[in-house]
Amino acid sequence: MATMTTGNPSRADANRRRILDVALAELLRDPDASMDQIARAAGVVRRTVYGHFPSREALISTLTDEAVQALADADVAGRTGVTDPAEALARSVLALWATADRYRLLIALAQRTVTVQGIRERLAPVRAAKIRVLQQGLEEGVFTSPLPAPALAYVHEQTLFAVMEAVNDGLLAAEEAGRAATVTVLTSAGVPASLATALVTRVSSHP
C-alpha cells in the first residue's frame, strides 16, 4: 500500500494522499466500494474526493499507476546486481509477485475500468527490462524458446495475470502462487523444470 507523504505537505496534498491510501484499502476489501464509502472511510465529504478525482474510474486509474510504479521498483530491486539471466528472471518474478499479490484484486478491478490494454501500456517499462534479460539469456543459451524475447515477455506477463486470476478464483493458494508462477515462467523460457524448481527454492531461501 502507498505510504503517507512526509514533511509538511499542503492540506490538499495530504487529503489526496489519504484518499488514495483509504481508497486502496477499501477497494481491496470491497471491489464495489463507492465514492461515498471511500469518502466516509477517509473522513472527508464526497465533494473533497471528487475535487481530487472527477470519477471513480479516475481514482482507480491513479491507484493503478501507483501499483505499476511499485511493480517497476520491485523488478529493479529484485534483479539489481544479478548477472545470471535465469537467476535475474527468477528474482524479478518473485519480487514482482510479492508486490502484485498486494494489488491483485485492484488489478482485476482495473481490468474492468482502465482496460487490459491500458494496464499493458503502463507496464511497458517493466516489459522492456524483462525483454533485455530474456534476450541475454537466449543469446547465452540459458533460455531456449521458439519465441523471440519480446513475444516471450508477453507470455510471461500474461502468465502472471493468469496466476493472479487463479488465486482470486480460489484455484491456487496465495502462499504457493509466487513460487509456482516463477517456476512456470522459467520453464516457459526453456529452463528444465527440475533446475527451475531448484533455482526458485534457492533464491527464495536467500532473497
PDB file of C-alpha atoms in Angstrom:
ATOM      1  CA  MET A   1       0.000   0.000   0.000  1.00  0.00           C
ATOM      2  CA  ALA A   2       1.201   3.524  -0.740  1.00  0.00           C
ATOM      3  CA  THR A   3       2.510   5.363   2.303  1.00  0.00           C
ATOM      4  CA  MET A   4       1.618   8.767   3.611  1.00  0.00           C
ATOM      5  CA  THR A   5       3.786  11.623   2.409  1.00  0.00           C
ATOM      6  CA  THR A   6       6.386  13.022   4.791  1.00  0.00           C
ATOM      7  CA  GLY A   7       7.450  16.562   5.547  1.00  0.00           C
ATOM      8  CA  ASN A   8       4.855  19.334   5.565  1.00  0.00           C
ATOM      9  CA  PRO A   9       2.604  18.826   2.541  1.00  0.00           C
ATOM     10  CA  SER A  10      -0.254  21.172   1.833  1.00  0.00           C
ATOM     11  CA  ARG A  11      -3.671  20.252   3.176  1.00  0.00           C
ATOM     12  CA  ALA A  12      -4.832  19.422  -0.346  1.00  0.00           C
ATOM     13  CA  ASP A  13      -1.873  17.106  -0.932  1.00  0.00           C
ATOM     14  CA  ALA A  14      -2.405  15.449   2.442  1.00  0.00           C
ATOM     15  CA  ASN A  15      -6.099  14.928   1.673  1.00  0.00           C
ATOM     16  CA  ARG A  16      -5.283  13.469  -1.727  1.00  0.00           C
ATOM     17  CA  ARG A  17      -2.750  11.075  -0.223  1.00  0.00           C
ATOM     18  CA  ARG A  18      -5.184   9.991   2.477  1.00  0.00           C
ATOM     19  CA  ILE A  19      -7.958   9.441  -0.062  1.00  0.00           C
ATOM     20  CA  LEU A  20      -5.660   7.246  -2.170  1.00  0.00           C
ATOM     21  CA  ASP A  21      -4.476   5.215   0.818  1.00  0.00           C
ATOM     22  CA  VAL A  22      -8.001   4.705   2.128  1.00  0.00           C
ATOM     23  CA  ALA A  23      -9.401   4.015  -1.351  1.00  0.00           C
ATOM     24  CA  LEU A  24      -6.860   1.254  -1.895  1.00  0.00           C
ATOM     25  CA  ALA A  25      -7.741  -0.367   1.427  1.00  0.00           C
ATOM     26  CA  GLU A  26     -11.484  -0.064   0.772  1.00  0.00           C
ATOM     27  CA  LEU A  27     -11.297  -1.402  -2.787  1.00  0.00           C
ATOM     28  CA  LEU A  28      -9.168  -4.346  -1.700  1.00  0.00           C
ATOM     29  CA  ARG A  29     -11.776  -5.068   0.964  1.00  0.00           C
ATOM     30  CA  ASP A  30     -14.763  -4.401  -1.302  1.00  0.00           C
ATOM     31  CA  PRO A  31     -14.062  -4.043  -5.054  1.00  0.00           C
ATOM     32  CA  ASP A  32     -17.503  -2.437  -5.462  1.00  0.00           C
ATOM     33  CA  ALA A  33     -16.830   0.295  -2.891  1.00  0.00           C
ATOM     34  CA  SER A  34     -18.444   3.556  -3.982  1.00  0.00           C
ATOM     35  CA  MET A  35     -17.019   7.058  -3.839  1.00  0.00           C
ATOM     36  CA  ASP A  36     -19.380   7.708  -0.901  1.00  0.00           C
ATOM     37  CA  GLN A  37     -17.932   4.749   1.008  1.00  0.00           C
ATOM     38  CA  ILE A  38     -14.398   5.884   0.287  1.00  0.00           C
ATOM     39  CA  ALA A  39     -15.183   9.440   1.401  1.00  0.00           C
ATOM     40  CA  ARG A  40     -16.699   8.227   4.681  1.00  0.00           C
ATOM     41  CA  ALA A  41     -13.758   5.919   5.356  1.00  0.00           C
ATOM     42  CA  ALA A  42     -11.320   8.767   4.632  1.00  0.00           C
ATOM     43  CA  GLY A  43     -13.205  11.116   6.939  1.00  0.00           C
ATOM     44  CA  VAL A  44     -13.951  13.666   4.225  1.00  0.00           C
ATOM     45  CA  VAL A  45     -17.059  14.755   2.369  1.00  0.00           C
ATOM     46  CA  ARG A  46     -17.772  13.357  -1.078  1.00  0.00           C
ATOM     47  CA  ARG A  47     -17.088  16.754  -2.660  1.00  0.00           C
ATOM     48  CA  THR A  48     -13.487  16.554  -1.423  1.00  0.00           C
ATOM     49  CA  VAL A  49     -12.981  13.183  -3.117  1.00  0.00           C
ATOM     50  CA  TYR A  50     -14.450  14.461  -6.377  1.00  0.00           C
ATOM     51  CA  GLY A  51     -12.289  17.565  -6.091  1.00  0.00           C
ATOM     52  CA  HIS A  52      -9.232  15.352  -6.496  1.00  0.00           C
ATOM     53  CA  PHE A  53     -10.701  12.615  -8.687  1.00  0.00           C
ATOM     54  CA  PRO A  54     -13.553  13.505 -11.064  1.00  0.00           C
ATOM     55  CA  SER A  55     -14.797   9.904 -11.213  1.00  0.00           C
ATOM     56  CA  ARG A  56     -14.362   6.502  -9.633  1.00  0.00           C
ATOM     57  CA  GLU A  57     -12.587   5.422 -12.814  1.00  0.00           C
ATOM     58  CA  ALA A  58     -10.080   8.275 -12.439  1.00  0.00           C
ATOM     59  CA  LEU A  59      -9.415   7.236  -8.846  1.00  0.00           C
ATOM     60  CA  ILE A  60      -8.838   3.609  -9.837  1.00  0.00           C
ATOM     61  CA  SER A  61      -6.626   4.735 -12.716  1.00  0.00           C
ATOM     62  CA  THR A  62      -4.426   6.699 -10.304  1.00  0.00           C
ATOM     63  CA  LEU A  63      -4.208   3.729  -7.937  1.00  0.00           C
ATOM     64  CA  THR A  64      -3.273   1.539 -10.895  1.00  0.00           C
ATOM     65  CA  ASP A  65      -0.479   3.949 -11.832  1.00  0.00           C
ATOM     66  CA  GLU A  66       0.878   3.697  -8.290  1.00  0.00           C
ATOM     67  CA  ALA A  67       0.639  -0.104  -8.357  1.00  0.00           C
ATOM     68  CA  VAL A  68       2.537  -0.249 -11.652  1.00  0.00           C
ATOM     69  CA  GLN A  69       5.249   2.026 -10.252  1.00  0.00           C
ATOM     70  CA  ALA A  70       5.551  -0.280  -7.246  1.00  0.00           C
ATOM     71  CA  LEU A  71       5.929  -3.219  -9.641  1.00  0.00           C
ATOM     72  CA  ALA A  72       8.629  -1.398 -11.600  1.00  0.00           C
ATOM     73  CA  ASP A  73      10.523  -0.621  -8.388  1.00  0.00           C
ATOM     74  CA  ALA A  74      10.229  -4.261  -7.265  1.00  0.00           C
ATOM     75  CA  ASP A  75      11.519  -5.502 -10.615  1.00  0.00           C
ATOM     76  CA  VAL A  76      14.614  -3.304 -10.419  1.00  0.00           C
ATOM     77  CA  ALA A  77      15.286  -4.195  -6.782  1.00  0.00           C
ATOM     78  CA  GLY A  78      14.848  -7.901  -7.473  1.00  0.00           C
ATOM     79  CA  ARG A  79      17.393  -8.223 -10.265  1.00  0.00           C
ATOM     80  CA  THR A  80      19.915  -5.495  -9.410  1.00  0.00           C
ATOM     81  CA  GLY A  81      23.432  -6.886  -9.221  1.00  0.00           C
ATOM     82  CA  VAL A  82      22.459 -10.295 -10.644  1.00  0.00           C
ATOM     83  CA  THR A  83      24.327 -11.234 -13.819  1.00  0.00           C
ATOM     84  CA  ASP A  84      22.957 -14.729 -14.490  1.00  0.00           C
ATOM     85  CA  PRO A  85      19.823 -14.346 -16.668  1.00  0.00           C
ATOM     86  CA  ALA A  86      17.946 -17.267 -15.083  1.00  0.00           C
ATOM     87  CA  GLU A  87      18.558 -16.025 -11.556  1.00  0.00           C
ATOM     88  CA  ALA A  88      17.770 -12.449 -12.592  1.00  0.00           C
ATOM     89  CA  LEU A  89      14.475 -13.626 -14.087  1.00  0.00           C
ATOM     90  CA  ALA A  90      13.642 -15.713 -11.017  1.00  0.00           C
ATOM     91  CA  ARG A  91      14.408 -12.900  -8.588  1.00  0.00           C
ATOM     92  CA  SER A  92      12.499 -10.418 -10.718  1.00  0.00           C
ATOM     93  CA  VAL A  93       9.361 -12.566 -10.904  1.00  0.00           C
ATOM     94  CA  LEU A  94       9.441 -13.362  -7.182  1.00  0.00           C
ATOM     95  CA  ALA A  95       9.807  -9.654  -6.382  1.00  0.00           C
ATOM     96  CA  LEU A  96       7.076  -8.736  -8.851  1.00  0.00           C
ATOM     97  CA  TRP A  97       4.747 -11.323  -7.367  1.00  0.00           C
ATOM     98  CA  ALA A  98       5.337 -10.160  -3.789  1.00  0.00           C
ATOM     99  CA  THR A  99       4.202  -6.700  -4.884  1.00  0.00           C
ATOM    100  CA  ALA A 100       1.494  -7.817  -7.319  1.00  0.00           C
ATOM    101  CA  ASP A 101      -0.078 -10.060  -4.687  1.00  0.00           C
ATOM    102  CA  ARG A 102      -0.854  -6.974  -2.597  1.00  0.00           C
ATOM    103  CA  TYR A 103      -2.584  -5.386  -5.573  1.00  0.00           C
ATOM    104  CA  ARG A 104      -4.086  -8.395  -7.368  1.00  0.00           C
ATOM    105  CA  LEU A 105      -7.709  -7.549  -6.521  1.00  0.00           C
ATOM    106  CA  LEU A 106      -7.086  -3.964  -7.614  1.00  0.00           C
ATOM    107  CA  ILE A 107      -5.519  -5.165 -10.876  1.00  0.00           C
ATOM    108  CA  ALA A 108      -8.529  -7.397 -11.524  1.00  0.00           C
ATOM    109  CA  LEU A 109     -10.779  -4.405 -10.842  1.00  0.00           C
ATOM    110  CA  ALA A 110      -8.654  -2.147 -13.043  1.00  0.00           C
ATOM    111  CA  GLN A 111      -9.139  -4.506 -15.974  1.00  0.00           C
ATOM    112  CA  ARG A 112     -12.815  -3.512 -15.860  1.00  0.00           C
ATOM    113  CA  THR A 113     -12.168   0.225 -15.700  1.00  0.00           C
ATOM    114  CA  VAL A 114      -8.685   1.005 -17.042  1.00  0.00           C
ATOM    115  CA  THR A 115      -8.873  -1.881 -19.577  1.00  0.00           C
ATOM    116  CA  VAL A 116      -6.279  -4.577 -20.152  1.00  0.00           C
ATOM    117  CA  GLN A 117      -4.693  -2.501 -22.913  1.00  0.00           C
ATOM    118  CA  GLY A 118      -4.311   0.426 -20.539  1.00  0.00           C
ATOM    119  CA  ILE A 119      -2.568  -1.773 -17.983  1.00  0.00           C
ATOM    120  CA  ARG A 120      -0.361  -3.261 -20.695  1.00  0.00           C
ATOM    121  CA  GLU A 121       0.728   0.210 -21.789  1.00  0.00           C
ATOM    122  CA  ARG A 122       1.567   1.148 -18.205  1.00  0.00           C
ATOM    123  CA  LEU A 123       3.695  -1.995 -17.863  1.00  0.00           C
ATOM    124  CA  ALA A 124       5.839  -1.138 -20.909  1.00  0.00           C
ATOM    125  CA  PRO A 125       8.956  -0.151 -18.869  1.00  0.00           C
ATOM    126  CA  VAL A 126       8.797  -3.373 -16.823  1.00  0.00           C
ATOM    127  CA  ARG A 127       8.332  -5.386 -20.013  1.00  0.00           C
ATOM    128  CA  ALA A 128      11.291  -3.658 -21.674  1.00  0.00           C
ATOM    129  CA  ALA A 129      13.544  -4.641 -18.774  1.00  0.00           C
ATOM    130  CA  LYS A 130      12.270  -8.218 -18.971  1.00  0.00           C
ATOM    131  CA  ILE A 131      12.992  -8.328 -22.707  1.00  0.00           C
ATOM    132  CA  ARG A 132      16.622  -7.388 -22.055  1.00  0.00           C
ATOM    133  CA  VAL A 133      17.024 -10.212 -19.528  1.00  0.00           C
ATOM    134  CA  LEU A 134      15.340 -12.704 -21.852  1.00  0.00           C
ATOM    135  CA  GLN A 135      17.432 -11.597 -24.826  1.00  0.00           C
ATOM    136  CA  GLN A 136      20.621 -12.034 -22.822  1.00  0.00           C
ATOM    137  CA  GLY A 137      19.512 -15.494 -21.726  1.00  0.00           C
ATOM    138  CA  LEU A 138      18.610 -16.535 -25.272  1.00  0.00           C
ATOM    139  CA  GLU A 139      21.945 -15.306 -26.621  1.00  0.00           C
ATOM    140  CA  GLU A 140      23.879 -17.113 -23.879  1.00  0.00           C
ATOM    141  CA  GLY A 141      21.908 -20.332 -24.305  1.00  0.00           C
ATOM    142  CA  VAL A 142      20.497 -20.154 -20.773  1.00  0.00           C
ATOM    143  CA  PHE A 143      16.994 -19.887 -22.251  1.00  0.00           C
ATOM    144  CA  THR A 144      15.612 -21.675 -25.287  1.00  0.00           C
ATOM    145  CA  SER A 145      12.367 -20.731 -26.980  1.00  0.00           C
ATOM    146  CA  PRO A 146      10.892 -20.595 -30.472  1.00  0.00           C
ATOM    147  CA  LEU A 147       9.624 -17.152 -29.478  1.00  0.00           C
ATOM    148  CA  PRO A 148      11.750 -14.007 -29.704  1.00  0.00           C
ATOM    149  CA  ALA A 149      12.374 -12.175 -26.441  1.00  0.00           C
ATOM    150  CA  PRO A 150       9.611  -9.537 -26.916  1.00  0.00           C
ATOM    151  CA  ALA A 151       6.969 -12.207 -27.549  1.00  0.00           C
ATOM    152  CA  LEU A 152       8.230 -14.322 -24.660  1.00  0.00           C
ATOM    153  CA  ALA A 153       7.938 -11.288 -22.375  1.00  0.00           C
ATOM    154  CA  TYR A 154       4.255 -11.029 -23.323  1.00  0.00           C
ATOM    155  CA  VAL A 155       3.772 -14.709 -22.489  1.00  0.00           C
ATOM    156  CA  HIS A 156       5.335 -14.181 -19.069  1.00  0.00           C
ATOM    157  CA  GLU A 157       3.230 -11.085 -18.427  1.00  0.00           C
ATOM    158  CA  GLN A 158       0.023 -12.932 -19.248  1.00  0.00           C
ATOM    159  CA  THR A 159       1.149 -15.874 -17.120  1.00  0.00           C
ATOM    160  CA  LEU A 160       1.352 -13.615 -14.080  1.00  0.00           C
ATOM    161  CA  PHE A 161      -2.088 -12.152 -14.818  1.00  0.00           C
ATOM    162  CA  ALA A 162      -3.480 -15.681 -15.166  1.00  0.00           C
ATOM    163  CA  VAL A 163      -1.938 -16.784 -11.864  1.00  0.00           C
ATOM    164  CA  MET A 164      -3.461 -13.735 -10.156  1.00  0.00           C
ATOM    165  CA  GLU A 165      -6.864 -14.689 -11.548  1.00  0.00           C
ATOM    166  CA  ALA A 166      -6.376 -18.281 -10.371  1.00  0.00           C
ATOM    167  CA  VAL A 167      -5.659 -17.039  -6.846  1.00  0.00           C
ATOM    168  CA  ASN A 168      -8.630 -14.656  -6.947  1.00  0.00           C
ATOM    169  CA  ASP A 169     -10.878 -17.541  -8.058  1.00  0.00           C
ATOM    170  CA  GLY A 170      -9.617 -19.818  -5.292  1.00  0.00           C
ATOM    171  CA  LEU A 171      -7.858 -22.248  -7.634  1.00  0.00           C
ATOM    172  CA  LEU A 172      -4.396 -21.668  -6.166  1.00  0.00           C
ATOM    173  CA  ALA A 173      -3.286 -20.785  -2.651  1.00  0.00           C
ATOM    174  CA  ALA A 174      -1.761 -17.307  -2.469  1.00  0.00           C
ATOM    175  CA  GLU A 175       1.218 -18.568  -0.453  1.00  0.00           C
ATOM    176  CA  GLU A 176       2.085 -21.045  -3.230  1.00  0.00           C
ATOM    177  CA  ALA A 177       1.474 -18.733  -6.156  1.00  0.00           C
ATOM    178  CA  GLY A 178       4.730 -16.780  -6.218  1.00  0.00           C
ATOM    179  CA  ARG A 179       6.986 -19.804  -6.481  1.00  0.00           C
ATOM    180  CA  ALA A 180       4.618 -21.588  -8.846  1.00  0.00           C
ATOM    181  CA  ALA A 181       4.466 -18.566 -11.147  1.00  0.00           C
ATOM    182  CA  THR A 182       8.244 -18.201 -11.133  1.00  0.00           C
ATOM    183  CA  VAL A 183       8.852 -21.869 -11.986  1.00  0.00           C
ATOM    184  CA  THR A 184       6.248 -21.583 -14.755  1.00  0.00           C
ATOM    185  CA  VAL A 185       7.961 -18.511 -16.212  1.00  0.00           C
ATOM    186  CA  LEU A 186      11.370 -20.184 -16.128  1.00  0.00           C
ATOM    187  CA  THR A 187      10.153 -23.407 -17.733  1.00  0.00           C
ATOM    188  CA  SER A 188       8.372 -21.444 -20.460  1.00  0.00           C
ATOM    189  CA  ALA A 189      11.773 -19.894 -21.200  1.00  0.00           C
ATOM    190  CA  GLY A 190      13.226 -23.369 -21.685  1.00  0.00           C
ATOM    191  CA  VAL A 191      14.754 -23.978 -18.258  1.00  0.00           C
ATOM    192  CA  PRO A 192      14.227 -27.651 -17.281  1.00  0.00           C
ATOM    193  CA  ALA A 193      11.578 -27.997 -14.573  1.00  0.00           C
ATOM    194  CA  SER A 194      13.942 -29.610 -12.068  1.00  0.00           C
ATOM    195  CA  LEU A 195      16.514 -26.837 -12.487  1.00  0.00           C
ATOM    196  CA  ALA A 196      13.831 -24.146 -12.358  1.00  0.00           C
ATOM    197  CA  THR A 197      12.392 -25.581  -9.145  1.00  0.00           C
ATOM    198  CA  ALA A 198      15.824 -25.842  -7.530  1.00  0.00           C
ATOM    199  CA  LEU A 199      16.687 -22.275  -8.549  1.00  0.00           C
ATOM    200  CA  VAL A 200      13.434 -20.862  -7.181  1.00  0.00           C
ATOM    201  CA  THR A 201      13.921 -22.768  -3.920  1.00  0.00           C
ATOM    202  CA  ARG A 202      17.452 -21.405  -3.557  1.00  0.00           C
ATOM    203  CA  VAL A 203      16.521 -17.841  -4.452  1.00  0.00           C
ATOM    204  CA  SER A 204      13.506 -17.905  -2.129  1.00  0.00           C
ATOM    205  CA  SER A 205      15.718 -19.095   0.727  1.00  0.00           C
ATOM    206  CA  HIS A 206      18.315 -16.374   0.087  1.00  0.00           C
ATOM    207  CA  PRO A 207      16.467 -13.252  -1.056  1.00  0.00           C
TER     208      PRO A 207
END
